Amino acid sequence: MPEKTIEVLLSPKFGDVRGFASIGMAVGLKRSGKPDLGIIFSERACSAAGVFTTSRMAAAPVDHDRAVLKKNSSGIRAVVVNSGHANAATGAAGRALARLMSETAERSLQVPPRSVLVCSTGIIGELPNIVILRRGIELAARRLTAADRDFQKAILTTDKVEKVAGVKVRLAAGRSASIVGVAKGSGMIAPNMATMLAFIVTDAAVPPAALRGMLRAAAAGTFNAVTVDGDTSTNDTVLALANGMSGVGISARARPIFFEGLRQVCERLAWKLAEDGEGATKVVEVLVRGARTARSAARAAKTVAESLLVKTAMHGEDPNVGRVLAALGRSGLKEVQADRIDVSFNGLRAVSRGVLDRTHPAPALKNALRPKQVRIEIDLHAGPGAGRSVTCDLSAEYVRINAEYHT
Amino acid sequence: MPEKTIEVLLSPKFGDVRGFASIGMAVGLKRSGKPDLGIIFSERACSAAGVFTTSRMAAAPVDHDRAVLKKNSSGIRAVVVNSGHANAATGAAGRALARLMSETAERSLQVPPRSVLVCSTGIIGELPNIVILRRGIELAARRLTAADRDFQKAILTTDKVEKVAGVKVRLAAGRSASIVGVAKGSGMIAPNMATMLAFIVTDAAVPPAALRGMLRAAAAGTFNAVTVDGDTSTNDTVLALANGMSGVGISARARPIFFEGLRQVCERLAWKLAEDGEGATKVVEVLVRGARTARSAARAAKTVAESLLVKTAMHGEDPNVGRVLAALGRSGLKEVQADRIDVSFNGLRAVSRGVLDRTHPAPALKNALRPKQVRIEIDLHAGPGAGRSVTCDLSAEYVRINAEYHT
């Protein structure tokens, strides 16, 4: 009965997860007047884990969360997020502001010191107004509700759609836990509006070390396989909170089920990020097999997914396999051998053993690229390694968004 | 008298170099009827050297030239080039065609076997018509002239302008040699029309090993510092031919002068490649200093130059330094320390020690990005290493060219 072990929630919200409440509201940080502050709150202390940007220019909130999780990964009570300003490249003032955000939330929510994580997204180099931010956190803390659906709005910048996903996992006979996630990001980095953020909460009981291990593994195959423009934000953060209020834990038998549920939530959110990539009209999945290792397969997939020429060809629904081959050629993989490579577009073979495959006439190949989801499959015939990358096409709209947006 | 040691030629052509003749003509390979075949010929055997694509999918002509240069780097008489078809990803048929091109040229020009180099540029995966190609080479061989200026036209694909550069170098009292180069390329890879090609001829007497060393060094700082879209073609080739007919060689004193002349020709051609990048409206030069090594500086410069967000910001004349900092942050360099970095746009400081520098108001910074040439200077304050990358801005026109072009 695999369909009952993991059940996809059709209209998930944080309130589906026992003991969690949230809020999103406009407190005046954004000049547009759009929602710009959010809080996630748990009635009980949570196990918590994070996966953060690999950027050497990590923003102040990232440094803050890393330090808090190191000391208190089993006592997290809340997350506070602002949009509009990234608090990156802000030096000592930025570090003080991240601390102020968490302290204000801790006081307002009446939770212990070092129990609140913070995230910021928006323009790099700029700080939010400190008075507005403090008042906003105090106000939001008073209005927390379990049914809230505005949190996912408050964290958006150039995103066009809200991104929520959730599952119910049956971890023991008759006993289930919920996993619900919310994400933002119009790219791994959006224009000035940097950042990919995701927040995943569950009422399963998961010890911090296990949560960290599973979050890292799930993120590797999902969030970290997404690339919109190859840029990595200074603020990228994925946080997971587990408050245990379902009363059900991850026994040896339940652990793989919980992991698969977590992975599915990450996968759905990651896919929504690619779908909402700036200017995107298609999601493009690049699957590489036959590489020597999983690592080299992922690298080949990423090189193809990041190629501007592949992305523009997909936008133009042009089955131009030369661009795929050229990207593979420069991927730096030793196992790329010109006369071994197979390539197909949405199941139609276009290259066999390195030369154009004429089985399908050009119009049929072009037709195969019409759908909104395009799968490029590549076989290097050189080993057991498989990997993938998920991206979107590159449109003139991407350039318009990013060139015409002014700081 | 440095201005007399190296004299820039204002209207250079291959015919300025003693003993060289060339031709470019339309022989019917391109459906458009545009020039599509070119030959460079030397009266005497040349020292020759090449720098080739690092792609694992190197095209058949690249393999052919590598093999010829290995055996006969002091006996090269000619180069034959076709545009329209790249002869890449063409398997055994492609290898036979590259051989046929050189053999046909050797017979028609009455030069020894293995004395002709070949280059192809155009659609990947396709072969030119063999009958038309052979007849074209025979015809072109009969019409070679010293005054020809059509060669540079015959090698173009999506290029908008011809690219020629030349200098006269005084290698000894009263004795000079000429160095003239021609290039094509609208990106390191153009749409279907892959490839960056450059051909440099000189009448100086330069032994093959010295020519090879100098060509590699010159290409490293020029052609290999250019990036339009980060893609590397399957056909990229730079060839240098030296026939010695000026009677002047590269003595110990003359060698640095010759090298500087060669470097200047490469630099001018590389700059023209960036200027003619697909959809480009600006050339953007990224200079990094204060890195630990020259190699890491070049890597940081390339990461910034290839960032779509930096390129679109430059297109929009938006002094968005957050994008430059974010690119540096993901460059993988250990010496990137957020609180040490300085950034300036065309001489105006925008970031000091990692935070926004408010010395210049935003309109002044925006104004600094108006010119067609933009220089982004970065100081990492972490060592003596300096490096650079030259690119162009990213416009909606780039996407139009590459999405709307159909195979």
Coordinates of N, CA and C in Angstrom, one line a residue, chain A residues 10-192:
Chain A
L10 N -3.2 18.0 -0.6 CA -3.5 18.8 -1.8 C -3.5 20.3 -1.5
S11 N -3.7 20.7 -0.3 CA -3.7 22.2 0.0 C -3.1 22.4 1.3
P12 N -1.8 22.1 1.4 CA -1.1 22.1 2.7 C -0.9 23.4 3.2
K13 N -0.8 23.5 4.6 CA -0.4 24.8 5.2 C 0.3 24.4 6.5
F14 N 1.1 25.3 7.1 CA 1.8 25.0 8.3 C 0.8 24.6 9.4
G15 N -0.4 25.1 9.4 CA -1.4 24.7 10.4 C -1.8 23.3 10.4
D16 N -1.4 22.5 9.3 CA -1.7 21.1 9.3 C -0.8 20.3 10.2
V17 N 0.3 21.0 10.6 CA 1.3 20.3 11.4 C 1.1 20.7 12.9
R18 N 0.8 19.7 13.7 CA 0.5 20.0 15.1 C 1.5 20.9 15.8
G19 N 0.9 21.9 16.5 CA 1.8 22.7 17.3 C 2.5 23.9 16.6
F20 N 2.2 24.0 15.3 CA 2.9 25.1 14.6 C 1.9 26.2 14.3
A21 N 2.3 27.4 14.4 CA 1.5 28.6 14.0 C 2.4 29.5 13.1
S22 N 1.8 30.3 12.3 CA 2.6 31.2 11.5 C 1.8 32.5 11.2
I23 N 2.5 33.4 10.6 CA 1.9 34.7 10.2 C 2.8 35.3 9.1
G24 N 2.1 36.0 8.2 CA 2.8 36.8 7.2 C 2.1 38.1 7.1
M25 N 2.8 39.3 7.1 CA 2.1 40.5 7.0 C 2.9 41.6 6.4
A26 N 2.3 42.7 6.0 CA 3.0 43.9 5.5 C 3.2 44.8 6.7
V27 N 4.5 45.0 7.0 CA 4.8 45.9 8.1 C 5.5 47.2 7.7
G28 N 5.7 47.3 6.3 CA 6.2 48.6 5.8 C 7.7 48.6 5.5
L29 N 8.3 47.4 5.4 CA 9.7 47.3 5.0 C 9.8 47.5 3.5
K30 N 8.9 46.9 2.7 CA 8.9 47.1 1.3 C 8.2 48.4 0.9
R31 N 8.7 49.2 0.1 CA 8.1 50.4 -0.4 C 6.7 50.1 -1.1
S32 N 6.7 48.9 -1.7 CA 5.5 48.6 -2.5 C 4.3 48.3 -1.5
G33 N 4.5 48.2 -0.3 CA 3.4 47.9 0.6 C 3.0 46.4 0.6
K34 N 3.7 45.6 -0.1 CA 3.4 44.1 -0.1 C 3.9 43.4 1.2
P35 N 3.4 42.2 1.5 CA 3.8 41.5 2.7 C 5.3 41.4 2.7
D36 N 5.9 41.6 3.9 CA 7.3 41.6 4.0 C 7.9 41.1 5.3
L37 N 7.0 40.5 6.2 CA 7.6 39.9 7.4 C 6.8 38.7 7.7
G38 N 7.5 37.6 8.1 CA 6.8 36.4 8.5 C 7.5 35.7 9.7
I39 N 6.6 35.0 10.5 CA 7.1 34.2 11.6 C 6.5 32.8 11.6
I40 N 7.4 31.8 11.8 CA 6.9 30.5 12.1 C 7.2 30.2 13.6
F41 N 6.2 29.7 14.3 CA 6.3 29.5 15.7 C 5.9 28.1 16.1
S42 N 6.6 27.5 17.0 CA 6.2 26.1 17.5 C 5.9 26.2 19.0
E43 N 4.8 25.5 19.4 CA 4.4 25.5 20.8 C 5.5 24.9 21.7
R44 N 6.2 23.9 21.1 CA 7.2 23.2 21.9 C 8.6 23.4 21.2
A45 N 9.7 23.1 21.9 CA 11.0 23.2 21.4 C 11.2 22.2 20.3
C46 N 11.9 22.6 19.2 CA 12.1 21.7 18.0 C 13.5 21.3 17.9
S47 N 13.7 20.1 17.3 CA 14.9 19.7 16.7 C 15.0 20.6 15.4
A48 N 16.2 21.1 15.1 CA 16.3 21.9 13.9 C 17.6 21.6 13.1
A49 N 17.5 21.8 11.8 CA 18.7 21.6 11.0 C 18.6 22.6 9.8
G50 N 19.8 22.9 9.3 CA 19.8 23.9 8.2 C 20.8 23.5 7.1
V51 N 20.5 23.9 5.9 CA 21.4 23.7 4.8 C 21.6 25.2 4.2
F52 N 22.8 25.6 4.1 CA 23.0 27.0 3.8 C 23.8 27.2 2.5
T53 N 23.8 28.5 2.0 CA 24.6 28.8 0.8 C 26.0 28.4 1.0
T54 N 26.7 28.1 -0.1 CA 28.1 27.8 -0.1 C 28.9 29.1 -0.4
S55 N 28.2 30.2 -0.6 CA 28.9 31.4 -0.9 C 29.9 31.9 0.2
R56 N 31.0 32.4 -0.3 CA 32.0 33.0 0.7 C 31.5 34.4 1.2
M57 N 30.4 34.9 0.6 CA 29.8 36.1 1.0 C 28.5 35.9 1.7
A58 N 28.5 34.8 2.5 CA 27.2 34.5 3.3 C 26.7 35.7 4.0
A59 N 25.4 35.9 4.0 CA 24.8 37.1 4.6 C 24.8 36.9 6.2
A60 N 24.6 38.0 6.9 CA 24.6 38.0 8.3 C 23.6 37.0 8.9
P61 N 22.3 36.9 8.4 CA 21.4 35.9 9.0 C 21.9 34.5 8.9
V62 N 22.6 34.2 7.8 CA 23.2 32.8 7.6 C 24.2 32.5 8.7
D63 N 25.1 33.5 8.9 CA 26.1 33.3 10.0 C 25.4 33.1 11.3
H64 N 24.4 33.9 11.6 CA 23.6 33.9 12.8 C 23.0 32.5 13.0
D65 N 22.3 32.0 12.0 CA 21.7 30.7 12.1 C 22.7 29.5 12.3
R66 N 23.8 29.6 11.6 CA 24.8 28.6 11.8 C 25.3 28.5 13.2
A67 N 25.5 29.7 13.8 CA 26.0 29.8 15.2 C 24.9 29.2 16.2
V68 N 23.6 29.6 16.0 CA 22.6 29.2 16.8 C 22.4 27.7 16.8
L69 N 22.4 27.1 15.6 CA 22.2 25.7 15.4 C 23.3 24.9 16.0
K70 N 24.5 25.4 16.0 CA 25.6 24.7 16.6 C 25.4 24.5 18.1
K71 N 24.8 25.5 18.7 CA 24.7 25.5 20.2 C 23.4 24.9 20.6
N72 N 22.3 25.1 19.8 CA 21.0 24.8 20.4 C 20.1 24.1 19.3
S73 N 20.6 23.0 18.7 CA 19.8 22.4 17.7 C 18.6 21.6 18.1
S74 N 18.4 21.6 19.5 CA 17.2 20.8 19.9 C 16.2 21.8 20.7
G75 N 16.5 23.1 20.6 CA 15.7 24.0 21.4 C 15.1 25.2 20.6
I76 N 14.9 25.0 19.3 CA 14.4 26.1 18.4 C 12.9 26.2 18.5
R77 N 12.5 27.5 18.7 CA 11.1 27.8 18.8 C 10.4 28.5 17.7
A78 N 11.2 29.2 16.9 CA 10.6 30.1 15.9 C 11.7 30.5 14.8
V79 N 11.1 30.9 13.7 CA 11.9 31.5 12.6 C 11.3 32.8 12.2
V80 N 12.1 33.9 12.1 CA 11.5 35.2 11.7 C 12.2 35.6 10.4
V81 N 11.4 36.0 9.4 CA 12.0 36.3 8.0 C 11.5 37.6 7.6
N82 N 12.4 38.4 7.0 CA 11.9 39.6 6.3 C 12.3 39.6 4.8
S83 N 11.5 40.2 4.0 CA 11.8 40.3 2.6 C 11.9 41.8 2.2
G84 N 12.7 42.1 1.2 CA 12.9 43.5 0.8 C 14.4 43.9 0.9
H85 N 15.1 43.4 1.9 CA 16.5 43.6 2.1 C 17.2 42.4 2.5
A86 N 18.3 42.1 1.9 CA 19.0 40.8 2.1 C 19.9 40.7 3.3
N87 N 20.2 41.9 3.9 CA 21.2 42.0 5.0 C 22.5 41.2 4.6
A88 N 23.0 41.4 3.4 CA 24.2 40.7 2.9 C 25.2 41.9 2.5
A89 N 26.5 41.7 2.7 CA 27.4 42.7 2.4 C 27.1 44.0 3.2
T90 N 26.8 43.8 4.5 CA 26.4 44.9 5.4 C 27.3 45.0 6.6
G91 N 28.4 44.2 6.7 CA 29.4 44.3 7.7 C 28.8 44.2 9.1
A92 N 29.5 44.9 10.1 CA 29.1 44.8 11.5 C 27.7 45.2 11.8
A93 N 27.2 46.2 11.0 CA 25.8 46.7 11.2 C 24.8 45.6 10.9
G94 N 25.1 44.8 9.9 CA 24.3 43.7 9.5 C 24.3 42.6 10.5
R95 N 25.4 42.3 11.1 CA 25.5 41.3 12.2 C 24.6 41.7 13.4
A96 N 24.7 43.0 13.7 CA 23.9 43.5 14.9 C 22.4 43.4 14.6
L97 N 22.1 43.7 13.3 CA 20.6 43.7 12.9 C 20.1 42.2 13.0
A98 N 20.9 41.3 12.6 CA 20.4 39.9 12.6 C 20.2 39.5 14.1
R99 N 21.1 39.9 15.0 CA 20.9 39.6 16.4 C 19.7 40.3 16.9
L100 N 19.5 41.6 16.5 CA 18.3 42.3 17.0 C 17.0 41.6 16.6
M101 N 17.0 41.1 15.3 CA 15.7 40.4 14.8 C 15.4 39.2 15.8
S102 N 16.4 38.4 16.1 CA 16.2 37.2 16.9 C 15.8 37.6 18.3
E103 N 16.5 38.6 18.9 CA 16.2 39.0 20.2 C 14.8 39.6 20.4
T104 N 14.4 40.4 19.4 CA 13.1 41.0 19.4 C 12.0 39.9 19.4
A105 N 12.3 39.0 18.5 CA 11.3 37.9 18.4 C 11.3 37.0 19.7
E106 N 12.4 36.8 20.2 CA 12.5 36.0 21.5 C 11.7 36.7 22.6
R107 N 11.9 38.0 22.7 CA 11.2 38.7 23.7 C 9.7 38.7 23.5
S108 N 9.3 39.0 22.2 CA 7.9 39.1 21.9 C 7.2 37.8 22.0
L109 N 7.8 36.7 21.7 CA 7.2 35.4 21.7 C 7.4 34.7 23.1
Q110 N 8.1 35.4 23.9 CA 8.4 34.8 25.3 C 9.0 33.4 25.2
V111 N 10.1 33.3 24.4 CA 10.8 32.1 24.3 C 12.3 32.4 24.7
P112 N 13.0 31.3 25.0 CA 14.4 31.5 25.6 C 15.3 32.2 24.6
P113 N 16.4 32.8 25.0 CA 17.5 33.3 24.1 C 18.0 32.2 23.2
R114 N 18.4 32.6 22.1 CA 19.0 31.7 21.1 C 18.1 30.6 20.7
S115 N 16.8 30.9 20.6 CA 15.8 29.9 20.1 C 15.1 30.3 18.9
V116 N 15.5 31.5 18.3 CA 14.9 31.9 17.1 C 15.9 32.1 16.0
L117 N 15.6 31.5 14.8 CA 16.4 31.6 13.6 C 15.9 32.7 12.8
V118 N 16.8 33.3 12.0 CA 16.4 34.5 11.2 C 16.8 34.3 9.7
C119 N 16.0 34.9 8.8 CA 16.3 34.9 7.4 C 16.0 36.2 6.8
S120 N 16.7 36.6 5.8 CA 16.4 37.9 5.1 C 16.6 37.6 3.6
T121 N 15.8 38.3 2.8 CA 15.9 38.2 1.4 C 15.5 39.6 0.8
G122 N 16.3 40.0 -0.3 CA 16.0 41.2 -0.9 C 17.3 41.8 -1.5
I123 N 17.4 43.1 -1.5 CA 18.5 43.8 -2.1 C 19.8 43.6 -1.3
I124 N 20.9 43.2 -1.9 CA 22.2 43.0 -1.3 C 22.8 44.3 -1.0
G125 N 23.4 44.4 0.2 CA 24.0 45.7 0.6 C 23.2 46.6 1.4
E126 N 21.9 46.3 1.5 CA 21.0 47.2 2.2 C 20.4 46.6 3.5
L127 N 20.1 47.4 4.5 CA 19.5 47.0 5.7 C 18.1 47.5 5.8
P128 N 17.2 46.6 6.4 CA 15.9 47.1 6.6 C 15.9 48.2 7.7
N129 N 14.8 49.1 7.7 CA 14.7 50.1 8.7 C 14.5 49.4 10.1
I130 N 15.4 49.8 11.0 CA 15.4 49.0 12.3 C 14.2 49.3 13.1
V131 N 13.6 50.5 13.1 CA 12.4 50.8 13.9 C 11.2 50.0 13.4
I132 N 11.0 50.1 12.0 CA 9.9 49.4 11.4 C 10.0 47.9 11.7
L133 N 11.2 47.4 11.5 CA 11.4 45.9 11.7 C 11.0 45.5 13.1
R134 N 11.5 46.2 14.1 CA 11.2 45.8 15.5 C 9.7 45.9 15.8
R135 N 9.1 47.0 15.4 CA 7.7 47.1 15.6 C 6.9 46.0 14.9
G136 N 7.4 45.7 13.7 CA 6.7 44.7 12.9 C 6.8 43.3 13.5
I137 N 7.9 43.0 14.1 CA 8.1 41.7 14.7 C 7.1 41.6 15.9
E138 N 7.1 42.7 16.7 CA 6.2 42.7 17.9 C 4.8 42.5 17.5
L139 N 4.4 43.2 16.5 CA 3.0 43.1 16.0 C 2.7 41.7 15.5
A140 N 3.6 41.2 14.7 CA 3.3 39.8 14.1 C 3.3 38.8 15.2
A141 N 4.1 38.9 16.2 CA 4.1 37.9 17.3 C 2.8 37.8 18.0
R142 N 2.1 39.0 18.1 CA 0.8 39.0 18.7 C -0.3 38.3 17.9
R143 N -0.1 38.2 16.6 CA -1.2 37.8 15.7 C -1.0 36.4 15.1
L144 N -0.1 35.6 15.6 CA 0.2 34.3 15.1 C -1.1 33.4 15.2
T145 N -1.3 32.7 14.1 CA -2.5 31.7 14.1 C -2.0 30.4 13.4
A146 N -2.8 29.4 13.7 CA -2.4 28.1 13.1 C -2.9 28.0 11.7
A147 N -3.9 28.8 11.3 CA -4.5 28.6 10.0 C -3.9 29.5 9.0
D148 N -2.9 30.3 9.4 CA -2.3 31.3 8.5 C -1.8 30.8 7.2
R149 N -2.1 31.5 6.1 CA -1.6 31.2 4.8 C -0.8 32.3 4.2
D150 N -0.6 33.3 5.0 CA 0.1 34.5 4.5 C 1.6 34.4 4.6
F151 N 2.1 33.5 5.4 CA 3.5 33.4 5.6 C 4.2 33.3 4.2
Q152 N 3.7 32.4 3.4 CA 4.3 32.1 2.1 C 4.3 33.3 1.2
K153 N 3.3 34.3 1.5 CA 3.3 35.5 0.7 C 4.4 36.5 1.1
A154 N 4.6 36.5 2.4 CA 5.5 37.5 3.0 C 7.0 37.3 2.7
I155 N 7.3 36.1 2.2 CA 8.7 35.9 1.9 C 9.1 36.1 0.5
L156 N 8.1 36.4 -0.4 CA 8.3 36.5 -1.8 C 9.0 37.8 -2.2
T157 N 9.8 37.8 -3.3 CA 10.3 39.0 -3.8 C 9.9 39.2 -5.3
T158 N 10.7 38.7 -6.2 CA 10.2 38.7 -7.6 C 9.4 37.5 -8.0
D159 N 9.2 36.6 -7.1 CA 8.4 35.4 -7.3 C 7.0 35.7 -7.9
K160 N 6.5 34.9 -8.8 CA 5.1 35.1 -9.3 C 4.1 34.3 -8.5
V161 N 4.5 33.1 -8.0 CA 3.5 32.3 -7.3 C 4.1 31.8 -6.0
E162 N 3.1 31.5 -5.1 CA 3.5 31.0 -3.8 C 3.9 29.5 -3.9
K163 N 4.8 29.1 -3.1 CA 5.3 27.7 -3.2 C 5.1 27.0 -1.9
V164 N 4.2 26.0 -1.9 CA 3.9 25.2 -0.7 C 3.8 23.8 -1.1
A165 N 4.2 22.9 -0.2 CA 4.1 21.4 -0.5 C 4.0 20.7 0.8
G166 N 3.3 19.6 0.8 CA 3.1 18.9 2.1 C 2.7 17.4 1.9
V167 N 3.1 16.6 2.8 CA 2.7 15.2 2.8 C 2.4 14.7 4.2
K168 N 1.6 13.6 4.3 CA 1.3 12.9 5.5 C 2.1 11.6 5.4
V169 N 2.9 11.3 6.4 CA 3.6 10.0 6.4 C 3.1 9.1 7.5
R170 N 2.8 7.8 7.2 CA 2.4 6.9 8.2 C 3.6 6.2 8.7
L171 N 4.0 6.6 9.9 CA 5.3 6.1 10.5 C 5.1 4.8 11.4
A172 N 3.8 4.6 11.8 CA 3.6 3.4 12.6 C 2.1 3.1 12.4
A173 N 1.7 1.9 12.8 CA 0.3 1.4 12.5 C -0.7 2.5 13.1
G174 N -1.5 3.1 12.3 CA -2.5 4.1 12.7 C -1.9 5.4 13.2
R175 N -0.6 5.6 13.0 CA 0.0 6.9 13.5 C 0.8 7.6 12.4
S176 N 0.4 8.8 12.2 CA 1.0 9.6 11.1 C 1.6 10.9 11.6
A177 N 2.5 11.4 10.8 CA 3.0 12.8 11.1 C 2.9 13.5 9.8
S178 N 2.9 14.9 9.9 CA 2.8 15.7 8.7 C 4.1 16.4 8.4
I179 N 4.4 16.7 7.2 CA 5.6 17.4 6.8 C 5.1 18.5 5.8
V180 N 5.3 19.8 6.1 CA 4.8 20.8 5.2 C 6.0 21.8 5.0
G181 N 6.2 22.2 3.8 CA 7.3 23.1 3.4 C 6.8 24.3 2.6
V182 N 7.5 25.4 2.8 CA 7.2 26.7 2.0 C 8.5 27.2 1.5
A183 N 8.5 27.6 0.2 CA 9.8 28.1 -0.3 C 9.5 29.4 -1.1
K184 N 10.7 30.1 -1.3 CA 10.6 31.3 -2.2 C 11.9 31.3 -3.0
G185 N 11.8 31.9 -4.2 CA 13.0 32.0 -5.0 C 12.6 32.0 -6.5
S186 N 13.1 32.9 -7.3 CA 12.8 33.0 -8.7 C 14.0 32.5 -9.5
G187 N 14.9 31.9 -8.8 CA 16.2 31.5 -9.3 C 16.9 31.2 -8.1
M188 N 18.1 30.5 -8.3 CA 19.0 30.3 -7.1 C 19.3 31.7 -6.6
I189 N 19.4 32.7 -7.5 CA 19.5 34.0 -7.1 C 18.5 34.8 -8.0
A190 N 17.7 35.6 -7.4 CA 16.8 36.4 -8.2 C 17.5 37.8 -8.3
P191 N 16.9 38.7 -9.1 CA 17.7 39.9 -9.6 C 18.4 40.6 -8.4
N192 N 17.9 41.7 -8.0 CA 18.5 42.3 -6.8 C 18.0 41.4 -5.6

